[in-house]
Amino acid sequence: MLPLASLLPALRTVPFVRDLALHGDRPAVVTADGEISYADLARRVADCAARLGTTRRLVLVVGANTVDSLVAYLGALYGGHPVLLVPGGNTAALTALVEAYDPDVVLGPADGWAVDERRTDTAHDLHPDLALLLSTSGSTGSPKLVRLSAANLQANAEAIVEYLGIRETDRAVTSLPLHYCYGLSVVHSHLARGAALVLTDLSVADACFWDLLRAARGTSLAGVPYTFDLLDRVGFAEMDLPHLRYVTQAGGRLAPERVRHYAELGRRGGWDLFVMYGQTEATARMAYLPPDLAVHHPQAIGVPVPGGAFRLAPVPDHPDPAVGELLYTGPNVMLGYAETPADLALGRSVDELRTGDLARRGPAGLYEIVGRRSRFAKILGLRIDPQRVEALLSRHGVAATCVGGDDELVVAVVGEADARTVRRLVADEVGLPPRAVRVLVLAELPRLASGKPDLAGLRALAAAPPATAAPALPAQRGLARSAQPTDTATTDAAGGVPAAGTSVDDLCRLYAEVLDRDDVRPELSFVDLGGDSLSYVEMSVRLEQELGHLPANWHTLPIAALRAPQRPRGRRRSLETSVALRAAAIVLIVGSHIPLFTVTGGAHLLLGVAGFNFARFQLTSAGRRDRLRQIGASLARIVLPTMAWIGAVMLFNDQYRVSTLLLVHSLFGPDDARTEWHFWFVEAVVYLLVGLAALVALRRVDRLERRHPFALPMGLTVLGLLGRYDVFGLDARYDLPAALVAGWLFTLGWAAARADGVGQRLLVTVAAAVTVPGFFGQPAREALIVAGFALLVWLPTVPSLGVVNRVAGVLAGSSLYIYLTHWQVYPHLRDWPLVALAASLALGIAYAVVVGRVGRVVAAALRPGDFRCARERHGPQVDKLHL
């Protein structure tokens, strides 16, 4: 029991924080690790407040979407301490704000979560109403802060609860950063109602985000305009989210056609779209558009939130008299700004908020933003509205951000936009000569961590000399919060955190080299950049060499989130398990065929590994059509090199038949053939991919897989066992292809990739241990396959050495090509088995190099045409399956 003195500050704190315990055992926080009840959260918050003491102090909290950060933030509020909330993963911003405001206590990550008491009392004169300080400029570390009171926080939370109709049973996923006022408002409003937060730092571009949302029965999702770009990429329209009740949008203008699209999508999917408008200066929200009006009024911000009011102040120099500057009043309007520690003693200095936005009120009483007063630029004597230019280009299908310079308008565009066309469009629209319009074609528009346009970053980019402008592009920051590491090392220019000895820029260059991409940025992951199972091999080996370890699920982590601990020379190396199995299996296959030794089972183990990689690289969070494109691309990259090699061999001898060339020998080939069985494995993988593509093409099956990612492959494994045990006696009569007889190994590998938790891993292991024995009648062969499955399920990596990693990477990456070509090598060298093995591996590796170079030439020929546009329209995960 806490002493009464420690509870007294809570009497003047935010009511929804003070009253957490009143919600009892209802879930307050849901994470991938479990649930935290309101009673438990209240205890943790009270403990944190007790540790901070009763002397009211300025407490800096490093904001992150973690339980520790949430408890620290609420604990400081509970104790009545003013909180300075700063972005996590941005050491420069943290350092700048610490230097500017000299907080008494710093709560943040440091070998876990640390309390840095810089003094036992306070160095500041803190106004009694002051509760929260938020930056006005996202994550830049600007000393200009918004001063908010406990009344502000409570009033805005209650207003949001009312117009969203938040229920106690709701579960909101934290799709936005905690330090961002929009993301923070989601936390406040749900805690005020006694609803739950699904707490995660994953990006919506990560498949694991959607797995968590489904598992946690999430009911709401919040996003800024850039979030909706990501939703398009990951196939949100085709996702099955049975518990989703509503989606909210704020943080910038979403184009009317996008609003209408998502409103109609919500109608079909059974959820509502709330378009909202707000500013940090109003705690968060000022207006919302009722969902039933979104389709017919997609350009509007709607009506004031409960308790708030708008008025339009005349703008003398604006040509439309109906347009005025939007002014807002309400209990959520800030106390005022702070620019120095002395300002923390100030009380209310603002009663009416001048938003700086130009608006009009429509006939239906809905407000519409038509421009930004403070963004107007005067160029060559003409008054230019950059937002009007952006809207113009949007109507032409060009995403753009504009800023005014001293004597020119800078227009940043993305995609395949032609700079001359853009310049002419803009010049004609605003009346400027073309020479006064400078167009920058970028890989992506500069954005703050909140997803808003980074106007300061664009100005800096435009001002940079040509020699340095290009390298500055990686500094663009997308709304992928998982790209914000919590390391406290010095940040680099990209806003990421350099690893010990390896900077984010170094990693970006490595990704660009391995993936042959020129658009690598710190916030993107391997999967975002179109990585596949072949490049996965090389990248995993090279990353392990750079980082000294392989983080779990590294291929889904943003580059900026990859960190390497300081390790001494001679540090222990590791190798990704699927890479190790591919390398070992191909050596066992070739060596047993020579025979240098007899250790069989490698091909059937590779069938399981192929299923494992199918789940990771084909069944991404992309939409159903994109998944089909990915599977089609995989088929092409398996079939074309195979047919090319078989066709080349047929030019020189009669070893193979047309049925072999067309990969249909197991269906139509003669029974007495002696060599056509060489490619049974390739045929099996191709048939399985074709069959699974047909399944995924069915909307219901696609939804079933997303909803039950583990149960579906296990169910298919049960069906596959009908062929394994020949339940209907068909194999004896028709000589079934290997895809039907051994396909259950592929689906079991798929299940191994989806296994989450000890129970599911045990189920896959037991399934392998029970069903593999007896398949061949060769205990050693069967033991090899079972052991391989056990490694896949239980060990993401295996101990290794640097030189072993390099060799394994080459072998695994070339495994398909070694398999194809070794039949033409070892028969001529049987008398020298070691030489036969080396020659077989060498020829396969050489063929892999040739295929890779041809692939790059073809890709280069298609870029920047249809192929690149397809990637941008349908997402980056155009992938392939390799052995």
mmCIF file with all atom_site columns, C-alpha atoms in Angstrom, residues 277-279 281 286 318 323 325-326 337 354-359 369-377 383-388 390 455:
data_model
loop_
_atom_site.group_PDB
_atom_site.id
_atom_site.type_symbol
_atom_site.label_atom_id
_atom_site.label_alt_id
_atom_site.label_comp_id
_atom_site.label_asym_id
_atom_site.label_entity_id
_atom_site.label_seq_id
_atom_site.pdbx_PDB_ins_code
_atom_site.Cartn_x
_atom_site.Cartn_y
_atom_site.Cartn_z
_atom_site.occupancy
_atom_site.B_iso_or_equiv
_atom_site.pdbx_formal_charge
_atom_site.auth_seq_id
_atom_site.auth_comp_id
_atom_site.auth_asym_id
_atom_site.auth_atom_id
_atom_site.pdbx_PDB_model_num
ATOM 1  C CA . TYR A 1 277 ? -8.527  17.205 -38.541 1.00 0.00 ? 277 TYR A CA 1
ATOM 2  C CA . GLY A 1 278 ? -6.355  18.473 -35.749 1.00 0.00 ? 278 GLY A CA 1
ATOM 3  C CA . GLN A 1 279 ? -3.150  20.039 -34.525 1.00 0.00 ? 279 GLN A CA 1
ATOM 4  C CA . GLU A 1 281 ? -1.931  22.951 -30.369 1.00 0.00 ? 281 GLU A CA 1
ATOM 5  C CA . MET A 1 286 ? -10.563 19.648 -33.727 1.00 0.00 ? 286 MET A CA 1
ATOM 6  C CA . HIS A 1 318 ? -7.497  36.286 -50.643 1.00 0.00 ? 318 HIS A CA 1
ATOM 7  C CA . VAL A 1 323 ? -12.464 31.734 -47.560 1.00 0.00 ? 323 VAL A CA 1
ATOM 8  C CA . GLU A 1 325 ? -8.428  31.584 -41.727 1.00 0.00 ? 325 GLU A CA 1
ATOM 9  C CA . LEU A 1 326 ? -9.853  28.804 -39.583 1.00 0.00 ? 326 LEU A CA 1
ATOM 10 C CA . TYR A 1 337 ? 3.890   27.770 -26.525 1.00 0.00 ? 337 TYR A CA 1
ATOM 11 C CA . ARG A 1 354 ? -5.315  30.385 -35.164 1.00 0.00 ? 354 ARG A CA 1
ATOM 12 C CA . THR A 1 355 ? -4.781  27.236 -37.203 1.00 0.00 ? 355 THR A CA 1
ATOM 13 C CA . GLY A 1 356 ? -3.011  28.916 -40.121 1.00 0.00 ? 356 GLY A CA 1
ATOM 14 C CA . ASP A 1 357 ? -5.285  26.959 -42.467 1.00 0.00 ? 357 ASP A CA 1
ATOM 15 C CA . LEU A 1 358 ? -7.547  28.620 -44.998 1.00 0.00 ? 358 LEU A CA 1
ATOM 16 C CA . ALA A 1 359 ? -11.044 27.147 -45.027 1.00 0.00 ? 359 ALA A CA 1
ATOM 17 C CA . ILE A 1 369 ? -9.539  23.239 -45.907 1.00 0.00 ? 369 ILE A CA 1
ATOM 18 C CA . VAL A 1 370 ? -8.525  24.979 -49.132 1.00 0.00 ? 370 VAL A CA 1
ATOM 19 C CA . GLY A 1 371 ? -4.963  26.058 -48.362 1.00 0.00 ? 371 GLY A CA 1
ATOM 20 C CA . ARG A 1 372 ? -2.362  26.944 -45.809 1.00 0.00 ? 372 ARG A CA 1
ATOM 21 C CA . ARG A 1 373 ? -1.878  30.632 -45.073 1.00 0.00 ? 373 ARG A CA 1
ATOM 22 C CA . SER A 1 374 ? 1.626   30.261 -43.712 1.00 0.00 ? 374 SER A CA 1
ATOM 23 C CA . ARG A 1 375 ? 2.740   28.204 -46.733 1.00 0.00 ? 375 ARG A CA 1
ATOM 24 C CA . PHE A 1 376 ? 1.940   30.958 -49.214 1.00 0.00 ? 376 PHE A CA 1
ATOM 25 C CA . ALA A 1 377 ? 5.003   32.077 -51.103 1.00 0.00 ? 377 ALA A CA 1
ATOM 26 C CA . ARG A 1 383 ? 1.316   34.978 -54.417 1.00 0.00 ? 383 ARG A CA 1
ATOM 27 C CA . ILE A 1 384 ? 1.594   31.170 -54.750 1.00 0.00 ? 384 ILE A CA 1
ATOM 28 C CA . ASP A 1 385 ? -0.308  28.549 -52.759 1.00 0.00 ? 385 ASP A CA 1
ATOM 29 C CA . PRO A 1 386 ? 1.841   25.365 -52.708 1.00 0.00 ? 386 PRO A CA 1
ATOM 30 C CA . GLN A 1 387 ? -1.116  23.254 -51.557 1.00 0.00 ? 387 GLN A CA 1
ATOM 31 C CA . ARG A 1 388 ? -3.028  24.294 -54.672 1.00 0.00 ? 388 ARG A CA 1
ATOM 32 C CA . GLU A 1 390 ? 0.006   19.796 -54.951 1.00 0.00 ? 390 GLU A CA 1
ATOM 33 C CA . LEU A 1 455 ? 9.063   20.774 -45.640 1.00 0.00 ? 455 LEU A CA 1
#
